[in-house]
Amino acid sequence: MKAVILAGGLGTRLSEETSTRPKPMVEIGGKPILWHIMKMYSYHGIHDFIICCGYKGYVIKEYFANYFLHMSDVTFDMQANTMHVHEKRAEPWKVTLVDTGDESMTGGRLARVGDYLKDEEAFCFTYGDGVGDIDIGATIEFHRKHDKWATLTATFPPGRFGALDIVDSQVKSFKEKPKGDGAMINGGFFVLSPKVLDVIRQGDGTIWEQEPLSELAELGQLMAYEHHGFWQPMDTLRDKQHLEGLWASGKAPWKKWD
């Protein structure tokens, strides 16, 4: 199964970090949060990634092009003009980096990578700025059992996001950023059928969290896997510092890998 990760937004609320790099490349514990998200998926056996690049996408491309340099000890023999990588820490990953435009919205970016997904039975889809102790394997199993087009991970917010009305695990309505009443919210970590690409109709300007999700809910094709554990997006510098503190403590809830 493939996992699509959105990594092209401007990250304006984290401008202290994103003036020189896209938000998914902002580091937690010396590693980009994008790396943390990919490690979460890889722990659950998903190793094939499609990264939707946009704003400063070349930074992401350069990171993966030089992955060994980032992750291993290296000896450069300047006189012989050679490089020797010690103890290569290779990940079992296949990473496809797609330029989905600097100005595209979330749904538009997903539509832009549709050709890589049309032959899939299902695929994962998430944002490039959030982590949690999500049981991704369980979300996939849940999706396969209900046989609808879309599954999202519903969780409780540290802030206020799009609220969901859930009845018997089916999403009946989706409201973007309401005033808040303690309802569960869209935490991302979707499992989707390629059929969802048909509800993205406004091209690059389509916001996934608006018309597409609302239409899927109205069609009875949007289900919710309820996650009651840790979930945290990195929207602000305060969020980054919170995640940094958890990682430094050695008790980061999302770190399930060795």
PDB file of C-alpha atoms in Angstrom:
ATOM      1  CA  MET A   1       0.000   0.000   0.000  1.00  0.00           C
ATOM      2  CA  LYS A   2       1.135   3.547  -0.751  1.00  0.00           C
ATOM      3  CA  ALA A   3       1.046   6.536   1.578  1.00  0.00           C
ATOM      4  CA  VAL A   4       0.550  10.046   0.203  1.00  0.00           C
ATOM      5  CA  ILE A   5       1.916  12.851   2.387  1.00  0.00           C
ATOM      6  CA  LEU A   6       1.114  16.534   1.882  1.00  0.00           C
ATOM      7  CA  ALA A   7       4.339  18.522   2.072  1.00  0.00           C
ATOM      8  CA  GLY A   8       3.814  21.627  -0.056  1.00  0.00           C
ATOM      9  CA  GLY A   9       2.126  24.260   2.097  1.00  0.00           C
ATOM     10  CA  LEU A  10       3.620  27.555   3.247  1.00  0.00           C
ATOM     11  CA  GLY A  11       3.388  26.912   6.989  1.00  0.00           C
ATOM     12  CA  THR A  12       2.743  30.596   7.694  1.00  0.00           C
ATOM     13  CA  ARG A  13       1.878  30.061  11.373  1.00  0.00           C
ATOM     14  CA  LEU A  14       5.349  28.598  11.887  1.00  0.00           C
ATOM     15  CA  SER A  15       7.149  31.341   9.998  1.00  0.00           C
ATOM     16  CA  GLU A  16      10.026  31.315  12.490  1.00  0.00           C
ATOM     17  CA  GLU A  17      11.021  27.973  10.962  1.00  0.00           C
ATOM     18  CA  THR A  18       9.532  27.982   7.467  1.00  0.00           C
ATOM     19  CA  SER A  19      11.191  31.006   5.858  1.00  0.00           C
ATOM     20  CA  THR A  20      13.971  28.728   4.599  1.00  0.00           C
ATOM     21  CA  ARG A  21      12.292  25.304   4.379  1.00  0.00           C
ATOM     22  CA  PRO A  22       8.855  23.697   4.014  1.00  0.00           C
ATOM     23  CA  LYS A  23       7.114  22.902   7.287  1.00  0.00           C
ATOM     24  CA  PRO A  24       7.483  19.094   6.929  1.00  0.00           C
ATOM     25  CA  MET A  25      11.263  19.649   7.011  1.00  0.00           C
ATOM     26  CA  VAL A  26      11.150  21.427  10.384  1.00  0.00           C
ATOM     27  CA  GLU A  27      13.055  19.174  12.764  1.00  0.00           C
ATOM     28  CA  ILE A  28      12.000  17.346  15.896  1.00  0.00           C
ATOM     29  CA  GLY A  29      14.983  15.829  17.663  1.00  0.00           C
ATOM     30  CA  GLY A  30      17.239  16.587  14.720  1.00  0.00           C
ATOM     31  CA  LYS A  31      15.011  14.820  12.162  1.00  0.00           C
ATOM     32  CA  PRO A  32      12.359  16.420   9.918  1.00  0.00           C
ATOM     33  CA  ILE A  33       8.814  15.821  11.126  1.00  0.00           C
ATOM     34  CA  LEU A  34       8.266  14.282   7.671  1.00  0.00           C
ATOM     35  CA  TRP A  35      10.796  11.585   8.663  1.00  0.00           C
ATOM     36  CA  HIS A  36       8.872  10.912  11.881  1.00  0.00           C
ATOM     37  CA  ILE A  37       5.636  10.477   9.929  1.00  0.00           C
ATOM     38  CA  MET A  38       7.276   8.113   7.459  1.00  0.00           C
ATOM     39  CA  LYS A  39       8.741   6.099  10.333  1.00  0.00           C
ATOM     40  CA  MET A  40       5.225   5.793  11.792  1.00  0.00           C
ATOM     41  CA  TYR A  41       3.928   4.336   8.532  1.00  0.00           C
ATOM     42  CA  SER A  42       6.983   2.154   8.033  1.00  0.00           C
ATOM     43  CA  TYR A  43       6.478   0.634  11.497  1.00  0.00           C
ATOM     44  CA  HIS A  44       3.096  -0.567  10.225  1.00  0.00           C
ATOM     45  CA  GLY A  45       4.579  -2.054   7.054  1.00  0.00           C
ATOM     46  CA  ILE A  46       3.986   0.811   4.612  1.00  0.00           C
ATOM     47  CA  HIS A  47       7.195   1.710   2.811  1.00  0.00           C
ATOM     48  CA  ASP A  48       6.016   3.234  -0.510  1.00  0.00           C
ATOM     49  CA  PHE A  49       5.574   7.007  -0.226  1.00  0.00           C
ATOM     50  CA  ILE A  50       4.353   9.748  -2.532  1.00  0.00           C
ATOM     51  CA  ILE A  51       5.350  13.170  -1.235  1.00  0.00           C
ATOM     52  CA  CYS A  52       3.317  16.120  -2.548  1.00  0.00           C
ATOM     53  CA  CYS A  53       5.903  18.891  -2.793  1.00  0.00           C
ATOM     54  CA  GLY A  54       5.286  22.584  -3.367  1.00  0.00           C
ATOM     55  CA  TYR A  55       6.829  25.462  -1.415  1.00  0.00           C
ATOM     56  CA  LYS A  56      10.612  24.971  -1.399  1.00  0.00           C
ATOM     57  CA  GLY A  57      10.166  21.389  -2.561  1.00  0.00           C
ATOM     58  CA  TYR A  58      13.821  21.255  -3.626  1.00  0.00           C
ATOM     59  CA  VAL A  59      14.745  21.079   0.090  1.00  0.00           C
ATOM     60  CA  ILE A  60      12.853  17.790   0.395  1.00  0.00           C
ATOM     61  CA  LYS A  61      14.400  16.453  -2.814  1.00  0.00           C
ATOM     62  CA  GLU A  62      17.899  17.325  -1.631  1.00  0.00           C
ATOM     63  CA  TYR A  63      17.246  15.663   1.731  1.00  0.00           C
ATOM     64  CA  PHE A  64      16.369  12.320   0.161  1.00  0.00           C
ATOM     65  CA  ALA A  65      19.062  12.619  -2.502  1.00  0.00           C
ATOM     66  CA  ASN A  66      21.594  12.882   0.336  1.00  0.00           C
ATOM     67  CA  TYR A  67      19.845  10.588   2.808  1.00  0.00           C
ATOM     68  CA  PHE A  68      22.964   8.511   3.513  1.00  0.00           C
ATOM     69  CA  LEU A  69      24.843  11.695   4.379  1.00  0.00           C
ATOM     70  CA  HIS A  70      22.150  12.685   6.855  1.00  0.00           C
ATOM     71  CA  MET A  71      21.872   9.281   8.511  1.00  0.00           C
ATOM     72  CA  SER A  72      25.369   7.760   8.439  1.00  0.00           C
ATOM     73  CA  ASP A  73      28.974   8.410   9.346  1.00  0.00           C
ATOM     74  CA  VAL A  74      30.949   9.452   6.268  1.00  0.00           C
ATOM     75  CA  THR A  75      34.657   9.704   5.412  1.00  0.00           C
ATOM     76  CA  PHE A  76      35.693  12.098   2.642  1.00  0.00           C
ATOM     77  CA  ASP A  77      39.166  11.556   1.166  1.00  0.00           C
ATOM     78  CA  MET A  78      39.744  14.954  -0.372  1.00  0.00           C
ATOM     79  CA  GLN A  79      42.984  13.998  -2.136  1.00  0.00           C
ATOM     80  CA  ALA A  80      41.506  10.868  -3.730  1.00  0.00           C
ATOM     81  CA  ASN A  81      38.165  12.584  -4.312  1.00  0.00           C
ATOM     82  CA  THR A  82      36.232   9.680  -2.736  1.00  0.00           C
ATOM     83  CA  MET A  83      33.461   9.271  -0.220  1.00  0.00           C
ATOM     84  CA  HIS A  84      32.972   6.241   2.039  1.00  0.00           C
ATOM     85  CA  VAL A  85      29.698   5.742   3.916  1.00  0.00           C
ATOM     86  CA  HIS A  86      30.055   3.810   7.189  1.00  0.00           C
ATOM     87  CA  GLU A  87      27.272   1.598   8.564  1.00  0.00           C
ATOM     88  CA  LYS A  88      24.627   2.541   6.027  1.00  0.00           C
ATOM     89  CA  ARG A  89      21.302   2.992   7.820  1.00  0.00           C
ATOM     90  CA  ALA A  90      19.038   2.338   4.879  1.00  0.00           C
ATOM     91  CA  GLU A  91      15.264   2.494   5.218  1.00  0.00           C
ATOM     92  CA  PRO A  92      13.107   0.071   3.200  1.00  0.00           C
ATOM     93  CA  TRP A  93      11.485   3.042   1.502  1.00  0.00           C
ATOM     94  CA  LYS A  94      10.521   3.931  -2.030  1.00  0.00           C
ATOM     95  CA  VAL A  95       9.959   7.691  -2.167  1.00  0.00           C
ATOM     96  CA  THR A  96       8.304   9.465  -5.105  1.00  0.00           C
ATOM     97  CA  LEU A  97       8.571  13.267  -4.931  1.00  0.00           C
ATOM     98  CA  VAL A  98       5.976  15.113  -7.013  1.00  0.00           C
ATOM     99  CA  ASP A  99       5.866  18.863  -7.627  1.00  0.00           C
ATOM    100  CA  THR A 100       2.193  19.645  -6.978  1.00  0.00           C
ATOM    101  CA  GLY A 101       2.532  23.433  -7.298  1.00  0.00           C
ATOM    102  CA  ASP A 102       3.359  26.232  -4.897  1.00  0.00           C
ATOM    103  CA  GLU A 103      -0.220  27.503  -4.689  1.00  0.00           C
ATOM    104  CA  SER A 104      -2.241  24.263  -4.780  1.00  0.00           C
ATOM    105  CA  MET A 105      -4.661  23.464  -1.977  1.00  0.00           C
ATOM    106  CA  THR A 106      -4.812  20.117  -0.158  1.00  0.00           C
ATOM    107  CA  GLY A 107      -7.349  18.514  -2.499  1.00  0.00           C
ATOM    108  CA  GLY A 108      -5.591  19.889  -5.537  1.00  0.00           C
ATOM    109  CA  ARG A 109      -2.335  18.289  -4.433  1.00  0.00           C
ATOM    110  CA  LEU A 110      -4.040  14.919  -3.996  1.00  0.00           C
ATOM    111  CA  ALA A 111      -5.562  15.201  -7.472  1.00  0.00           C
ATOM    112  CA  ARG A 112      -2.143  15.991  -8.949  1.00  0.00           C
ATOM    113  CA  VAL A 113      -0.771  12.607  -7.808  1.00  0.00           C
ATOM    114  CA  GLY A 114      -3.850  10.698  -8.990  1.00  0.00           C
ATOM    115  CA  ASP A 115      -1.967   8.925 -11.779  1.00  0.00           C
ATOM    116  CA  TYR A 116       0.194   7.207  -9.153  1.00  0.00           C
ATOM    117  CA  LEU A 117      -2.916   5.939  -7.319  1.00  0.00           C
ATOM    118  CA  LYS A 118      -5.510   4.982  -9.941  1.00  0.00           C
ATOM    119  CA  ASP A 119      -4.569   1.291  -9.934  1.00  0.00           C
ATOM    120  CA  GLU A 120      -4.482   0.963  -6.135  1.00  0.00           C
ATOM    121  CA  GLU A 121      -7.227  -0.802  -4.200  1.00  0.00           C
ATOM    122  CA  ALA A 122      -6.697   1.748  -1.411  1.00  0.00           C
ATOM    123  CA  PHE A 123      -4.015   4.141  -0.211  1.00  0.00           C
ATOM    124  CA  CYS A 124      -3.123   6.135   2.889  1.00  0.00           C
ATOM    125  CA  PHE A 125      -3.175   9.926   2.919  1.00  0.00           C
ATOM    126  CA  THR A 126      -2.036  12.340   5.610  1.00  0.00           C
ATOM    127  CA  TYR A 127      -0.650  15.766   6.408  1.00  0.00           C
ATOM    128  CA  GLY A 128       3.076  16.453   6.669  1.00  0.00           C
ATOM    129  CA  ASP A 129       2.911  18.121  10.060  1.00  0.00           C
ATOM    130  CA  GLY A 130       1.173  15.825  12.556  1.00  0.00           C
ATOM    131  CA  VAL A 131       2.167  12.807  14.651  1.00  0.00           C
ATOM    132  CA  GLY A 132       0.412  10.443  17.020  1.00  0.00           C
ATOM    133  CA  ASP A 133       0.370   6.926  18.386  1.00  0.00           C
ATOM    134  CA  ILE A 134      -2.091   6.021  15.629  1.00  0.00           C
ATOM    135  CA  ASP A 135      -2.599   2.311  14.962  1.00  0.00           C
ATOM    136  CA  ILE A 136      -2.314   2.724  11.201  1.00  0.00           C
ATOM    137  CA  GLY A 137      -2.687  -1.008  10.646  1.00  0.00           C
ATOM    138  CA  ALA A 138      -6.016  -0.941  12.488  1.00  0.00           C
ATOM    139  CA  THR A 139      -7.252   2.008  10.381  1.00  0.00           C
ATOM    140  CA  ILE A 140      -6.498   0.008   7.224  1.00  0.00           C
ATOM    141  CA  GLU A 141      -8.276  -3.075   8.552  1.00  0.00           C
ATOM    142  CA  PHE A 142     -11.263  -0.937   9.562  1.00  0.00           C
ATOM    143  CA  HIS A 143     -11.369   0.592   6.078  1.00  0.00           C
ATOM    144  CA  ARG A 144     -11.322  -2.792   4.356  1.00  0.00           C
ATOM    145  CA  LYS A 145     -14.166  -4.101   6.502  1.00  0.00           C
ATOM    146  CA  HIS A 146     -16.653  -1.271   5.941  1.00  0.00           C
ATOM    147  CA  ASP A 147     -16.049  -1.086   2.159  1.00  0.00           C
ATOM    148  CA  LYS A 148     -16.767   2.645   1.877  1.00  0.00           C
ATOM    149  CA  TRP A 149     -14.651   5.081  -0.139  1.00  0.00           C
ATOM    150  CA  ALA A 150     -12.988   6.930   2.722  1.00  0.00           C
ATOM    151  CA  THR A 151     -11.826   6.526   6.302  1.00  0.00           C
ATOM    152  CA  LEU A 152     -10.458   9.344   8.412  1.00  0.00           C
ATOM    153  CA  THR A 153      -8.930   9.147  11.852  1.00  0.00           C
ATOM    154  CA  ALA A 154     -11.100  11.012  14.325  1.00  0.00           C
ATOM    155  CA  THR A 155      -9.418  12.293  17.459  1.00  0.00           C
ATOM    156  CA  PHE A 156      -9.799  14.897  20.171  1.00  0.00           C
ATOM    157  CA  PRO A 157      -8.111  18.209  19.453  1.00  0.00           C
ATOM    158  CA  PRO A 158      -5.413  20.005  21.367  1.00  0.00           C
ATOM    159  CA  GLY A 159      -6.992  22.967  19.517  1.00  0.00           C
ATOM    160  CA  ARG A 160     -10.051  23.374  17.305  1.00  0.00           C
ATOM    161  CA  PHE A 161     -10.306  21.819  13.863  1.00  0.00           C
ATOM    162  CA  GLY A 162     -13.051  20.432  11.637  1.00  0.00           C
ATOM    163  CA  ALA A 163     -15.678  18.739  13.857  1.00  0.00           C
ATOM    164  CA  LEU A 164     -17.399  15.486  12.943  1.00  0.00           C
ATOM    165  CA  ASP A 165     -20.883  14.148  13.627  1.00  0.00           C
ATOM    166  CA  ILE A 166     -20.345  10.384  13.930  1.00  0.00           C
ATOM    167  CA  VAL A 167     -23.110   7.769  14.210  1.00  0.00           C
ATOM    168  CA  ASP A 168     -22.122   4.078  14.285  1.00  0.00           C
ATOM    169  CA  SER A 169     -18.688   4.953  12.894  1.00  0.00           C
ATOM    170  CA  GLN A 170     -20.190   6.747   9.870  1.00  0.00           C
ATOM    171  CA  VAL A 171     -19.528  10.449   9.413  1.00  0.00           C
ATOM    172  CA  LYS A 172     -22.903  12.179   8.974  1.00  0.00           C
ATOM    173  CA  SER A 173     -21.596  15.712   8.613  1.00  0.00           C
ATOM    174  CA  PHE A 174     -18.310  17.603   8.485  1.00  0.00           C
ATOM    175  CA  LYS A 175     -17.913  21.202   9.673  1.00  0.00           C
ATOM    176  CA  GLU A 176     -14.629  23.007   9.141  1.00  0.00           C
ATOM    177  CA  LYS A 177     -13.252  24.800  12.230  1.00  0.00           C
ATOM    178  CA  PRO A 178     -16.436  25.269  14.292  1.00  0.00           C
ATOM    179  CA  LYS A 179     -16.489  27.175  17.576  1.00  0.00           C
ATOM    180  CA  GLY A 180     -16.012  23.870  19.350  1.00  0.00           C
ATOM    181  CA  ASP A 181     -18.096  21.786  21.741  1.00  0.00           C
ATOM    182  CA  GLY A 182     -15.784  18.915  22.604  1.00  0.00           C
ATOM    183  CA  ALA A 183     -16.542  16.956  19.431  1.00  0.00           C
ATOM    184  CA  MET A 184     -13.962  14.720  17.821  1.00  0.00           C
ATOM    185  CA  ILE A 185     -12.096  16.280  14.901  1.00  0.00           C
ATOM    186  CA  ASN A 186     -10.364  15.276  11.694  1.00  0.00           C
ATOM    187  CA  GLY A 187      -6.887  14.083  12.662  1.00  0.00           C
ATOM    188  CA  GLY A 188      -5.924  13.086   9.137  1.00  0.00           C
ATOM    189  CA  PHE A 189      -4.353   9.635   8.652  1.00  0.00           C
ATOM    190  CA  PHE A 190      -6.897   8.740   5.981  1.00  0.00           C
ATOM    191  CA  VAL A 191      -7.333   5.464   4.144  1.00  0.00           C
ATOM    192  CA  LEU A 192      -8.934   6.121   0.762  1.00  0.00           C
ATOM    193  CA  SER A 193     -10.190   4.453  -2.376  1.00  0.00           C
ATOM    194  CA  PRO A 194      -9.037   6.069  -5.628  1.00  0.00           C
ATOM    195  CA  LYS A 195     -12.769   6.756  -6.163  1.00  0.00           C
ATOM    196  CA  VAL A 196     -12.404   9.811  -3.915  1.00  0.00           C
ATOM    197  CA  LEU A 197     -10.489  11.536  -6.708  1.00  0.00           C
ATOM    198  CA  ASP A 198     -13.846  11.922  -8.481  1.00  0.00           C
ATOM    199  CA  VAL A 199     -15.088  14.379  -5.829  1.00  0.00           C
ATOM    200  CA  ILE A 200     -12.154  16.748  -6.341  1.00  0.00           C
ATOM    201  CA  ARG A 201     -13.679  19.058  -8.921  1.00  0.00           C
ATOM    202  CA  GLN A 202     -12.137  22.518  -8.449  1.00  0.00           C
ATOM    203  CA  GLY A 203      -8.659  21.630  -9.664  1.00  0.00           C
ATOM    204  CA  ASP A 204      -5.684  23.001  -7.769  1.00  0.00           C
ATOM    205  CA  GLY A 205      -7.980  25.234  -5.720  1.00  0.00           C
ATOM    206  CA  THR A 206      -9.851  22.317  -4.134  1.00  0.00           C
ATOM    207  CA  ILE A 207      -9.566  22.231  -0.363  1.00  0.00           C
ATOM    208  CA  TRP A 208      -9.853  18.584   0.677  1.00  0.00           C
ATOM    209  CA  GLU A 209     -11.377  19.502   4.053  1.00  0.00           C
ATOM    210  CA  GLN A 210     -14.273  21.406   2.458  1.00  0.00           C
ATOM    211  CA  GLU A 211     -16.290  20.205  -0.557  1.00  0.00           C
ATOM    212  CA  PRO A 212     -14.729  16.734  -1.007  1.00  0.00           C
ATOM    213  CA  LEU A 213     -15.084  15.599   2.612  1.00  0.00           C
ATOM    214  CA  SER A 214     -18.529  17.180   2.921  1.00  0.00           C
ATOM    215  CA  GLU A 215     -19.688  15.424  -0.257  1.00  0.00           C
ATOM    216  CA  LEU A 216     -18.277  12.088   0.885  1.00  0.00           C
ATOM    217  CA  ALA A 217     -20.172  12.482   4.169  1.00  0.00           C
ATOM    218  CA  GLU A 218     -23.409  13.332   2.312  1.00  0.00           C
ATOM    219  CA  LEU A 219     -22.949  10.272   0.084  1.00  0.00           C
ATOM    220  CA  GLY A 220     -22.509   8.032   3.122  1.00  0.00           C
ATOM    221  CA  GLN A 221     -18.989   7.172   1.938  1.00  0.00           C
ATOM    222  CA  LEU A 222     -16.966   8.679   4.816  1.00  0.00           C
ATOM    223  CA  MET A 223     -16.229   6.581   7.896  1.00  0.00           C
ATOM    224  CA  ALA A 224     -14.330   7.438  11.067  1.00  0.00           C
ATOM    225  CA  TYR A 225     -11.779   5.352  12.892  1.00  0.00           C
ATOM    226  CA  GLU A 226     -11.820   6.744  16.430  1.00  0.00           C
ATOM    227  CA  HIS A 227      -8.417   7.338  17.977  1.00  0.00           C
ATOM    228  CA  HIS A 228      -8.392   8.074  21.697  1.00  0.00           C
ATOM    229  CA  GLY A 229      -4.623   8.271  22.174  1.00  0.00           C
ATOM    230  CA  PHE A 230      -1.988  10.906  21.519  1.00  0.00           C
ATOM    231  CA  TRP A 231      -2.248  13.195  18.494  1.00  0.00           C
ATOM    232  CA  GLN A 232      -0.504  16.512  17.919  1.00  0.00           C
ATOM    233  CA  PRO A 233      -0.145  18.739  14.859  1.00  0.00           C
ATOM    234  CA  MET A 234       2.807  21.109  14.558  1.00  0.00           C
ATOM    235  CA  ASP A 235       1.030  24.337  13.654  1.00  0.00           C
ATOM    236  CA  THR A 236       2.951  26.827  15.776  1.00  0.00           C
ATOM    237  CA  LEU A 237       6.334  27.296  17.422  1.00  0.00           C
ATOM    238  CA  ARG A 238       4.717  26.307  20.716  1.00  0.00           C
ATOM    239  CA  ASP A 239       3.599  23.012  19.160  1.00  0.00           C
ATOM    240  CA  LYS A 240       7.130  22.387  17.893  1.00  0.00           C
ATOM    241  CA  GLN A 241       8.595  23.043  21.322  1.00  0.00           C
ATOM    242  CA  HIS A 242       6.060  20.667  22.886  1.00  0.00           C
ATOM    243  CA  LEU A 243       7.007  17.884  20.466  1.00  0.00           C
ATOM    244  CA  GLU A 244      10.713  18.602  20.984  1.00  0.00           C
ATOM    245  CA  GLY A 245      10.217  18.246  24.726  1.00  0.00           C
ATOM    246  CA  LEU A 246       8.461  14.896  24.349  1.00  0.00           C
ATOM    247  CA  TRP A 247      11.205  13.602  22.064  1.00  0.00           C
ATOM    248  CA  ALA A 248      13.969  14.807  24.392  1.00  0.00           C
ATOM    249  CA  SER A 249      12.281  13.065  27.328  1.00  0.00           C
ATOM    250  CA  GLY A 250      12.599   9.712  25.558  1.00  0.00           C
ATOM    251  CA  LYS A 251       8.835   9.263  25.886  1.00  0.00           C
ATOM    252  CA  ALA A 252       7.547  10.477  22.529  1.00  0.00           C
ATOM    253  CA  PRO A 253       4.190   8.650  22.219  1.00  0.00           C
ATOM    254  CA  TRP A 254       4.431   8.341  18.421  1.00  0.00           C
ATOM    255  CA  LYS A 255       7.815   6.573  18.480  1.00  0.00           C
ATOM    256  CA  LYS A 256       6.971   2.879  18.222  1.00  0.00           C
ATOM    257  CA  TRP A 257      10.054   1.881  16.221  1.00  0.00           C
ATOM    258  CA  ASP A 258      13.394   0.887  17.758  1.00  0.00           C
TER     259      ASP A 258
END
